Tab-separated table of C-alpha atoms in Angstrom:
chain	number	residue	atom	x	y	z
A	81	MET	CA	-31.453	-38.019	0.561
A	82	PRO	CA	-32.629	-36.423	3.814
A	83	THR	CA	-34.691	-33.286	3.517
A	84	ALA	CA	-32.822	-30.035	3.048
A	85	ARG	CA	-34.503	-28.573	6.121
A	86	PHE	CA	-33.187	-31.428	8.263
A	87	VAL	CA	-29.639	-30.878	6.996
A	88	LEU	CA	-29.761	-27.095	7.370
A	89	ARG	CA	-31.192	-27.379	10.883
A	90	TRP	CA	-28.395	-29.797	11.732
A	91	LEU	CA	-25.823	-27.237	10.571
A	92	VAL	CA	-27.102	-24.430	12.789
A	93	GLU	CA	-27.975	-26.368	15.961
A	94	GLU	CA	-26.075	-24.721	18.744
A	95	SER	CA	-25.398	-27.449	21.272
A	96	GLN	CA	-24.242	-31.039	21.292
A	97	GLY	CA	-27.487	-31.861	23.096
A	98	GLU	CA	-29.596	-30.533	20.246
A	99	ARG	CA	-27.540	-32.458	17.732
A	100	GLY	CA	-27.804	-35.561	19.877
A	101	GLU	CA	-31.587	-35.485	19.585
A	102	ARG	CA	-31.219	-36.068	15.850
A	103	LYS	CA	-28.594	-38.772	16.141
A	104	ALA	CA	-31.092	-41.586	15.607
A	105	ALA	CA	-31.902	-40.161	12.189
A	106	GLY	CA	-28.330	-39.000	11.576
A	107	VAL	CA	-26.257	-39.444	8.460
A	108	GLY	CA	-24.564	-42.501	9.887
A	109	SER	CA	-27.572	-44.518	8.740
A	110	TRP	CA	-27.693	-43.156	5.193
A	111	GLU	CA	-26.600	-45.089	2.114
A	112	LYS	CA	-23.090	-44.465	0.813
A	113	GLN	CA	-24.313	-42.949	-2.453
A	114	LYS	CA	-26.601	-40.531	-0.632
A	115	ILE	CA	-23.792	-39.498	1.706
A	116	GLN	CA	-21.572	-38.711	-1.287
A	117	GLN	CA	-24.371	-36.712	-2.916
A	118	LEU	CA	-24.936	-34.797	0.300
A	119	ALA	CA	-21.221	-34.009	0.614
A	120	GLU	CA	-21.073	-32.705	-2.954
A	121	TRP	CA	-24.139	-30.535	-2.378
A	122	LEU	CA	-22.751	-29.101	0.872
A	123	ILE	CA	-19.434	-28.256	-0.777
A	124	GLU	CA	-21.228	-26.623	-3.710
A	125	GLN	CA	-23.170	-24.426	-1.269
A	126	GLY	CA	-20.019	-23.353	0.588
A	127	LEU	CA	-21.092	-25.341	3.653
A	128	GLY	CA	-18.677	-28.268	3.471
A	129	ALA	CA	-16.286	-27.046	6.163
A	130	LEU	CA	-19.128	-26.259	8.573
A	131	ALA	CA	-20.681	-29.684	7.992
A	132	TYR	CA	-17.308	-31.327	8.601
A	133	GLY	CA	-17.107	-29.584	11.964
A	134	ARG	CA	-20.656	-30.617	12.833
A	135	CYS	CA	-20.137	-34.323	12.126
A	136	ALA	CA	-20.412	-36.574	15.181
A	137	GLU	CA	-18.914	-40.026	15.724
A	138	SER	CA	-21.899	-41.623	13.997
A	139	GLU	CA	-21.301	-39.510	10.881
A	140	LEU	CA	-17.744	-40.509	10.001
A	141	ALA	CA	-18.642	-41.477	6.431
A	142	LEU	CA	-19.793	-37.942	5.669
A	143	ARG	CA	-16.796	-36.528	7.507
A	144	ARG	CA	-14.449	-38.508	5.253
A	145	CYS	CA	-16.214	-37.187	2.148
A	146	LEU	CA	-15.790	-33.628	3.412
A	147	GLN	CA	-12.209	-33.976	4.626
A	148	GLY	CA	-10.586	-32.590	1.478
A	149	ASP	CA	-12.842	-29.541	1.479
A	150	MET	CA	-12.084	-28.961	5.161
A	151	PHE	CA	-8.329	-29.106	4.594
A	152	SER	CA	-8.651	-26.621	1.732
A	153	ALA	CA	-10.866	-24.327	3.828
A	154	ALA	CA	-8.446	-24.476	6.763
A	155	ALA	CA	-5.480	-23.516	4.582
A	156	GLU	CA	-7.395	-20.671	2.951
A	157	SER	CA	-8.729	-19.454	6.291
A	158	SER	CA	-5.262	-19.442	7.824
A	159	MET	CA	-3.974	-17.288	4.970
A	160	LYS	CA	-6.893	-14.852	5.108
A	161	GLN	CA	-6.847	-14.541	8.905
A	162	GLU	CA	-3.128	-13.744	8.773
A	163	GLN	CA	-3.798	-11.155	6.065
A	164	LEU	CA	-6.571	-9.650	8.142
A	165	LYS	CA	-4.381	-9.548	11.244
A	166	GLN	CA	-1.630	-7.649	9.415
A	167	ILE	CA	-4.051	-5.181	7.858
A	168	LEU	CA	-5.839	-4.515	11.148
A	169	GLN	CA	-2.493	-3.914	12.840
A	170	GLY	CA	-1.558	-1.436	10.123
A	171	LEU	CA	-4.885	0.373	10.377
A	172	ALA	CA	-4.642	0.457	14.174
A	173	GLN	CA	-1.180	2.024	14.002
A	174	ALA	CA	-2.625	4.649	11.664
A	175	GLU	CA	-5.511	5.132	14.142
A	176	ILE	CA	-8.133	4.223	11.538
A	177	PRO	CA	-11.296	2.581	12.921
A	178	VAL	CA	-12.799	-0.277	10.940
A	179	VAL	CA	-15.936	-2.417	10.973
A	180	LEU	CA	-15.617	-5.989	9.723
A	181	LEU	CA	-18.313	-7.078	7.270
A	182	LYS	CA	-19.826	-10.422	6.257
A	183	GLY	CA	-17.444	-13.380	6.528
A	184	ALA	CA	-14.648	-11.356	8.117
A	185	ALA	CA	-16.887	-10.657	11.121
A	186	LEU	CA	-18.961	-13.842	11.121
A	187	SER	CA	-15.981	-16.194	11.038
A	188	LEU	CA	-14.648	-14.639	14.246
A	189	THR	CA	-17.917	-14.341	16.148
A	190	VAL	CA	-20.698	-16.818	15.323
A	191	TYR	CA	-18.704	-19.742	13.912
A	192	GLU	CA	-16.878	-21.967	16.379
A	193	ASP	CA	-13.895	-22.198	14.025
A	194	PRO	CA	-13.033	-19.418	11.518
A	195	ALA	CA	-12.255	-22.079	8.907
A	196	TRP	CA	-15.884	-23.211	8.968
A	197	ARG	CA	-16.923	-19.931	7.291
A	198	THR	CA	-15.179	-19.756	3.928
A	199	MET	CA	-14.953	-16.423	2.109
A	200	SER	CA	-13.712	-15.378	-1.305
A	201	ASP	CA	-12.586	-11.958	-0.072
A	202	VAL	CA	-12.227	-9.914	3.110
A	203	ASP	CA	-14.575	-6.940	3.479
A	204	LEU	CA	-13.812	-3.927	5.679
A	205	TRP	CA	-15.895	-0.778	6.169
A	206	LEU	CA	-13.849	2.377	6.788
A	207	PRO	CA	-14.793	6.040	7.302
A	208	ALA	CA	-14.775	7.893	3.982
A	209	ASN	CA	-12.367	10.519	5.313
A	210	ALA	CA	-9.851	7.791	6.201
A	211	MET	CA	-9.718	6.105	2.786
A	212	ALA	CA	-6.631	7.948	1.546
A	213	LYS	CA	-4.734	7.225	4.752
A	214	ALA	CA	-5.856	3.580	4.649
A	215	ALA	CA	-4.700	3.306	1.048
A	216	GLN	CA	-1.192	4.273	2.127
A	217	VAL	CA	-1.304	1.534	4.781
A	218	MET	CA	-2.123	-1.014	2.074
A	219	VAL	CA	0.624	0.219	-0.229
A	220	ASP	CA	3.114	-0.023	2.642
A	221	LEU	CA	1.991	-3.637	3.184
A	222	GLY	CA	2.700	-4.462	-0.468
A	223	TYR	CA	-0.844	-4.385	-1.852
A	224	THR	CA	-1.867	-2.907	-5.182
A	225	MET	CA	-5.238	-1.493	-6.174
A	226	GLN	CA	-7.232	-3.238	-8.887
A	227	GLY	CA	-10.441	-2.397	-10.700
A	228	LYS	CA	-12.533	-2.851	-13.819
A	229	GLU	CA	-12.888	-0.451	-16.736
A	230	GLU	CA	-16.684	-0.406	-16.377
A	231	ARG	CA	-16.367	0.315	-12.639
A	232	PRO	CA	-13.818	3.156	-12.358
A	233	PHE	CA	-12.756	4.514	-8.995
A	234	ALA	CA	-14.905	7.649	-9.260
A	235	LEU	CA	-18.015	5.593	-10.004
A	236	GLN	CA	-17.302	3.244	-7.120
A	237	GLN	CA	-17.020	6.176	-4.749
A	238	LEU	CA	-20.245	7.692	-6.074
A	239	SER	CA	-22.140	4.421	-5.581
A	240	ARG	CA	-20.624	3.915	-2.101
A	241	GLY	CA	-18.848	0.840	-3.447
A	242	GLU	CA	-15.416	-0.508	-2.643
A	243	ILE	CA	-11.715	-0.302	-3.375
A	244	GLN	CA	-10.164	-3.668	-4.181
A	245	TRP	CA	-6.656	-4.608	-3.065
A	246	VAL	CA	-4.525	-7.637	-3.926
A	247	LEU	CA	-1.019	-8.856	-3.259
A	248	PRO	CA	0.742	-9.175	-6.636
A	249	GLN	CA	2.109	-12.598	-5.700
A	250	GLN	CA	-1.296	-13.769	-4.393
A	251	MET	CA	-3.973	-12.503	-6.776
A	252	GLU	CA	-6.653	-14.561	-5.012
A	253	SER	CA	-6.031	-12.636	-1.765
A	254	LEU	CA	-8.709	-10.003	-2.387
A	255	ILE	CA	-9.308	-7.294	0.231
A	256	GLU	CA	-12.140	-4.785	-0.182
A	257	PHE	CA	-12.392	-1.401	1.551
A	258	HIS	CA	-16.027	-0.251	1.568
A	259	TRP	CA	-17.402	3.277	1.754
A	260	SER	CA	-20.650	1.739	3.013
A	261	PRO	CA	-22.018	-1.731	3.798
A	262	TYR	CA	-24.801	-0.907	1.318
A	263	SER	CA	-23.271	-0.306	-2.079
A	264	GLY	CA	-24.641	-0.118	-5.598
A	265	TRP	CA	-27.071	1.981	-7.567
A	266	TRP	CA	-30.167	-0.002	-6.585
A	267	LEU	CA	-29.585	1.094	-2.987
A	268	VAL	CA	-28.483	4.631	-3.812
A	269	ARG	CA	-31.608	5.268	-5.894
A	270	THR	CA	-34.301	3.394	-3.960
A	271	ALA	CA	-33.311	2.935	-0.306
A	272	ALA	CA	-32.640	5.201	2.680
A	273	VAL	CA	-30.178	3.247	4.818
A	274	ASN	CA	-28.845	5.090	7.863
A	275	ASP	CA	-25.101	4.395	7.721
A	276	THR	CA	-24.407	6.785	10.590
A	277	GLY	CA	-26.733	4.876	12.887
A	278	ILE	CA	-25.168	1.559	11.896
A	279	TRP	CA	-21.670	2.860	12.622
A	280	THR	CA	-22.769	4.281	15.978
A	281	ARG	CA	-24.316	0.965	17.065
A	282	GLN	CA	-21.265	-1.149	16.226
A	283	GLU	CA	-19.932	-3.505	18.888
A	284	ASN	CA	-16.229	-3.896	19.567
A	285	LEU	CA	-14.559	-7.193	18.814
A	286	PRO	CA	-12.716	-8.755	21.770
A	287	GLU	CA	-9.009	-8.012	22.036
A	288	GLN	CA	-9.061	-5.617	19.078
A	289	THR	CA	-8.275	-1.915	18.862
A	290	ASN	CA	-10.664	0.214	16.800
A	291	VAL	CA	-12.222	-2.913	15.254
A	292	GLY	CA	-15.941	-3.544	15.428
A	293	GLN	CA	-18.826	-5.462	13.949
A	294	MET	CA	-22.366	-4.346	13.269
A	295	ALA	CA	-25.117	-4.808	15.844
A	296	PRO	CA	-26.917	-8.148	15.339
A	297	GLU	CA	-30.079	-6.593	13.871
A	298	ASP	CA	-27.980	-4.560	11.438
A	299	ILE	CA	-26.059	-7.677	10.407
A	300	VAL	CA	-29.309	-9.537	9.674
A	301	ILE	CA	-30.593	-6.725	7.455
A	302	HIS	CA	-27.228	-6.368	5.727
A	303	LEU	CA	-26.952	-10.082	4.958
A	304	ALA	CA	-30.540	-10.180	3.709
A	305	VAL	CA	-30.142	-7.182	1.408
A	306	HIS	CA	-26.787	-8.407	0.140
A	307	THR	CA	-28.283	-11.819	-0.671
A	308	ALA	CA	-31.365	-10.429	-2.404
A	309	VAL	CA	-30.118	-7.282	-4.106
A	310	ASN	CA	-26.380	-7.658	-4.655
A	311	HIS	CA	-26.457	-11.354	-5.569
A	312	GLN	CA	-30.094	-11.916	-6.585
A	313	PHE	CA	-30.105	-15.138	-4.538
A	314	GLY	CA	-27.498	-16.610	-6.876
A	315	LEU	CA	-24.270	-16.748	-4.872
A	316	SER	CA	-24.086	-18.751	-1.639
A	317	ALA	CA	-27.698	-17.900	-0.769
A	318	LEU	CA	-28.046	-20.917	1.509
A	319	ARG	CA	-24.832	-20.028	3.303
A	320	SER	CA	-26.242	-16.555	3.913
A	321	LEU	CA	-29.332	-18.119	5.490
A	322	VAL	CA	-27.050	-20.173	7.732
A	323	ASP	CA	-25.128	-16.975	8.595
A	324	ILE	CA	-28.348	-15.297	9.722
A	325	ALA	CA	-29.502	-18.345	11.692
A	326	LEU	CA	-26.168	-18.593	13.513
A	327	THR	CA	-26.228	-14.854	14.224
A	328	ALA	CA	-29.678	-15.265	15.774
A	329	ASN	CA	-28.453	-18.216	17.851
A	330	LYS	CA	-25.324	-16.490	19.114
A	331	ARG	CA	-26.262	-12.810	19.374
A	332	GLU	CA	-29.953	-12.573	20.367
A	333	VAL	CA	-31.529	-10.729	17.457
A	334	ASP	CA	-34.527	-8.501	18.238
A	335	TRP	CA	-36.813	-9.260	15.288
A	336	ASN	CA	-39.080	-6.290	16.013
A	337	ILE	CA	-36.100	-3.984	15.530
A	338	VAL	CA	-35.180	-5.785	12.307
A	339	ALA	CA	-38.669	-5.139	10.919
A	340	LYS	CA	-38.722	-1.511	12.046
A	341	ARG	CA	-35.337	-0.660	10.507
A	342	ALA	CA	-35.990	-2.549	7.277
A	343	ARG	CA	-39.172	-0.547	6.728
A	344	ALA	CA	-37.521	2.766	7.638
A	345	TRP	CA	-34.653	2.049	5.240
A	346	ARG	CA	-37.033	1.012	2.427
A	347	VAL	CA	-35.567	-2.477	2.090
A	348	SER	CA	-38.505	-4.310	3.653
A	349	ILE	CA	-39.399	-6.472	0.639
A	350	ALA	CA	-35.829	-7.697	0.123
A	351	VAL	CA	-35.508	-8.476	3.832
A	352	TYR	CA	-38.915	-10.185	3.955
A	353	ILE	CA	-38.123	-12.547	1.066
A	354	VAL	CA	-34.847	-13.655	2.657
A	355	LEU	CA	-36.308	-14.085	6.146
A	356	ASP	CA	-39.290	-15.971	4.731
A	357	LEU	CA	-36.862	-18.351	3.018
A	358	LEU	CA	-35.029	-18.690	6.324
A	359	ALA	CA	-38.263	-19.533	8.134
A	360	GLN	CA	-39.197	-22.166	5.555
A	361	LEU	CA	-35.795	-23.772	5.025
A	362	ILE	CA	-34.285	-23.611	8.516
A	363	GLY	CA	-36.606	-22.028	11.033
A	364	VAL	CA	-35.458	-19.554	13.672
A	365	GLU	CA	-37.295	-18.896	16.917
A	366	GLY	CA	-39.147	-15.584	16.920
A	367	ILE	CA	-38.555	-14.766	13.259
A	368	GLU	CA	-42.295	-14.608	12.546
A	369	THR	CA	-42.323	-11.400	14.605
A	370	SER	CA	-40.528	-9.591	11.790
A	371	LEU	CA	-42.309	-11.288	8.891
A	372	THR	CA	-45.816	-9.976	9.543
A	373	PRO	CA	-45.043	-6.212	9.426
A	374	LEU	CA	-42.721	-6.693	6.429
A	375	ARG	CA	-45.036	-8.853	4.308
A	376	PRO	CA	-45.660	-7.265	0.878
A	377	SER	CA	-48.916	-7.516	-1.041
A	378	LYS	CA	-50.181	-10.870	-2.255
A	379	LEU	CA	-49.565	-9.803	-5.857
A	380	ARG	CA	-45.971	-8.778	-5.137
A	381	ARG	CA	-45.307	-12.068	-3.334
A	382	TRP	CA	-46.724	-14.026	-6.276
A	383	LEU	CA	-44.636	-12.104	-8.804
A	384	ILE	CA	-41.439	-12.630	-6.823
A	385	SER	CA	-42.244	-16.335	-6.458
A	386	GLN	CA	-41.887	-16.628	-10.240
A	387	PHE	CA	-38.179	-15.989	-9.693
A	388	VAL	CA	-37.352	-17.094	-6.141
A	389	THR	CA	-38.724	-19.977	-4.065
A	390	PRO	CA	-37.208	-22.359	-1.529
A	391	GLN	CA	-36.859	-24.870	-4.361
A	392	THR	CA	-34.910	-22.500	-6.639
A	393	VAL	CA	-32.573	-21.565	-3.786
A	394	LEU	CA	-31.917	-25.219	-2.942
A	395	ALA	CA	-31.239	-25.912	-6.615
A	396	GLY	CA	-28.773	-23.022	-6.795
A	397	ARG	CA	-30.650	-21.161	-9.517
A	398	ASP	CA	-28.562	-18.183	-10.644
A	399	LEU	CA	-30.332	-15.044	-11.864
A	400	ARG	CA	-27.287	-12.799	-11.929
A	401	SER	CA	-27.172	-12.682	-15.724
A	402	GLY	CA	-29.950	-12.034	-18.194
A	403	ALA	CA	-33.069	-9.893	-18.219
A	404	LYS	CA	-34.770	-11.752	-15.376
A	405	ARG	CA	-32.465	-10.227	-12.787
A	406	PHE	CA	-33.634	-6.718	-13.728
A	407	LEU	CA	-37.270	-7.728	-13.263
A	408	LEU	CA	-36.447	-9.280	-9.895
A	409	LEU	CA	-34.571	-6.172	-8.767
A	410	LEU	CA	-37.566	-4.011	-9.681
A	411	LEU	CA	-39.902	-6.262	-7.704
A	412	LEU	CA	-37.658	-5.930	-4.644
A	413	VAL	CA	-38.080	-2.137	-4.546
A	414	ASP	CA	-40.396	-1.063	-1.715
A	415	ARG	CA	-42.105	1.918	-3.373
A	416	VAL	CA	-43.558	2.073	-6.900
A	417	ARG	CA	-42.248	5.611	-7.417
A	418	ASP	CA	-38.754	4.347	-6.649
A	419	MET	CA	-39.209	1.626	-9.285
A	420	VAL	CA	-39.903	4.377	-11.820
A	421	LYS	CA	-36.900	6.338	-10.573
A	422	LEU	CA	-34.649	3.283	-10.844
A	423	ILE	CA	-35.702	2.632	-14.444
A	424	GLY	CA	-35.414	6.283	-15.405
A	425	ARG	CA	-31.991	6.829	-13.860
A	426	THR	CA	-30.668	3.569	-15.257
A	427	LEU	CA	-31.528	4.693	-18.798
A	428	TRP	CA	-30.902	8.415	-18.276
A	429	PRO	CA	-28.438	8.698	-15.359
A	430	GLU	CA	-27.332	11.722	-13.407
A	431	GLN	CA	-24.689	13.942	-15.032
A	432	GLU	CA	-22.222	13.103	-12.265
A	433	TRP	CA	-22.788	9.396	-13.010
A	434	LEU	CA	-21.911	9.927	-16.694
A	435	GLU	CA	-18.763	11.829	-15.785
A	436	ALA	CA	-17.677	9.199	-13.260
A	437	ARG	CA	-18.413	6.280	-15.603
A	438	TYR	CA	-17.162	7.651	-18.921
A	439	GLY	CA	-14.868	10.468	-17.878
A	440	GLY	CA	-17.004	13.050	-19.669
A	441	SER	CA	-16.552	11.416	-23.090
A	442	VAL	CA	-20.094	10.008	-23.357
A	443	LYS	CA	-23.413	11.832	-23.122
A	444	HIS	CA	-26.884	10.458	-22.363
A	445	TRP	CA	-27.594	9.215	-25.887
A	446	GLY	CA	-24.216	7.525	-25.998
A	447	HIS	CA	-25.039	5.783	-22.730
A	448	LEU	CA	-28.337	4.514	-24.179
A	449	ARG	CA	-26.480	3.260	-27.241
A	450	GLN	CA	-24.046	1.445	-24.946
A	451	ILE	CA	-26.931	-0.312	-23.164
A	452	ILE	CA	-28.485	-1.396	-26.471
A	453	MET	CA	-25.184	-2.695	-27.849
A	454	THR	CA	-24.000	-4.544	-24.737
A	455	ARG	CA	-27.387	-5.342	-23.157
A	456	GLU	CA	-25.807	-4.426	-19.840
A	457	VAL	CA	-26.265	-1.444	-17.523
């Protein structure tokens, strides 16, 4: 099978000319079994539709193997884009501004065809003071709110999380309204992200009213943190690297700004690990500019390498369950004192956290007992 770097570079090459340079070594010359293996791997990584779109005339065998995945992606994309269109129209009529996040923005801006960027849900960032008004828009459109017992609404709001919406007749049509692009207790307790600055720097989407996307440097940091912290490199990590590479190709990322903001927001280690993977697995011009000022100590890099390497990402290693993910999350914290704070507040949380999570029925010792019994936090 061709090297992963070759395949990933092929996926993000911007022009037909660049792809033509690789035609001599293209997939048209690969053995049938290897082509099938490659197709299965691409589909597993959420990259099948993009690869289908990238296939040239000499790569018809791979294109045939990916055809079913492309048809499925196109149907799903059509449904989600129609959903998004209706919701944005409703929010616009209510004069509610919105910033598209992750796949919702990327599919419309850096991918040549929205269907090439699959997504399991649609993520929208709204002003906190507009959430109630936006909720009424969703109810009027036929959506219902859903949630989990261990993640009640009050706790989601406290952690700057999201409100989930679904159509009763289409339970897979998940829409998420976010209080912040950076949600979760790891970020609340260890980082210092400037949401106001991100919102101010947003760029309008063409032909849209009150709809924006984050500035390219902010998107890079967001994707990196989301990959490292929210998913611990276990969910579509390679697709996230492709997202960042395509963003750099299409939107001229200033890597010096990326490094400066990541350090100021105390997410430099998480961003470094993701960008270092990007440099090794794909390669993006100028990315080394941000790596040097973000590079953690040799010891920290070695410790993290026990959990995450280019090889583990290519193999799809999932750390999202089990004790190892907690160790990884600690190692991704920039400052040692914030590591201590994260451990302390996880075991002995703020009073407002207890009230939001348990409704006032459980105290600190009860929370500790819950952790011991369930082995979850």
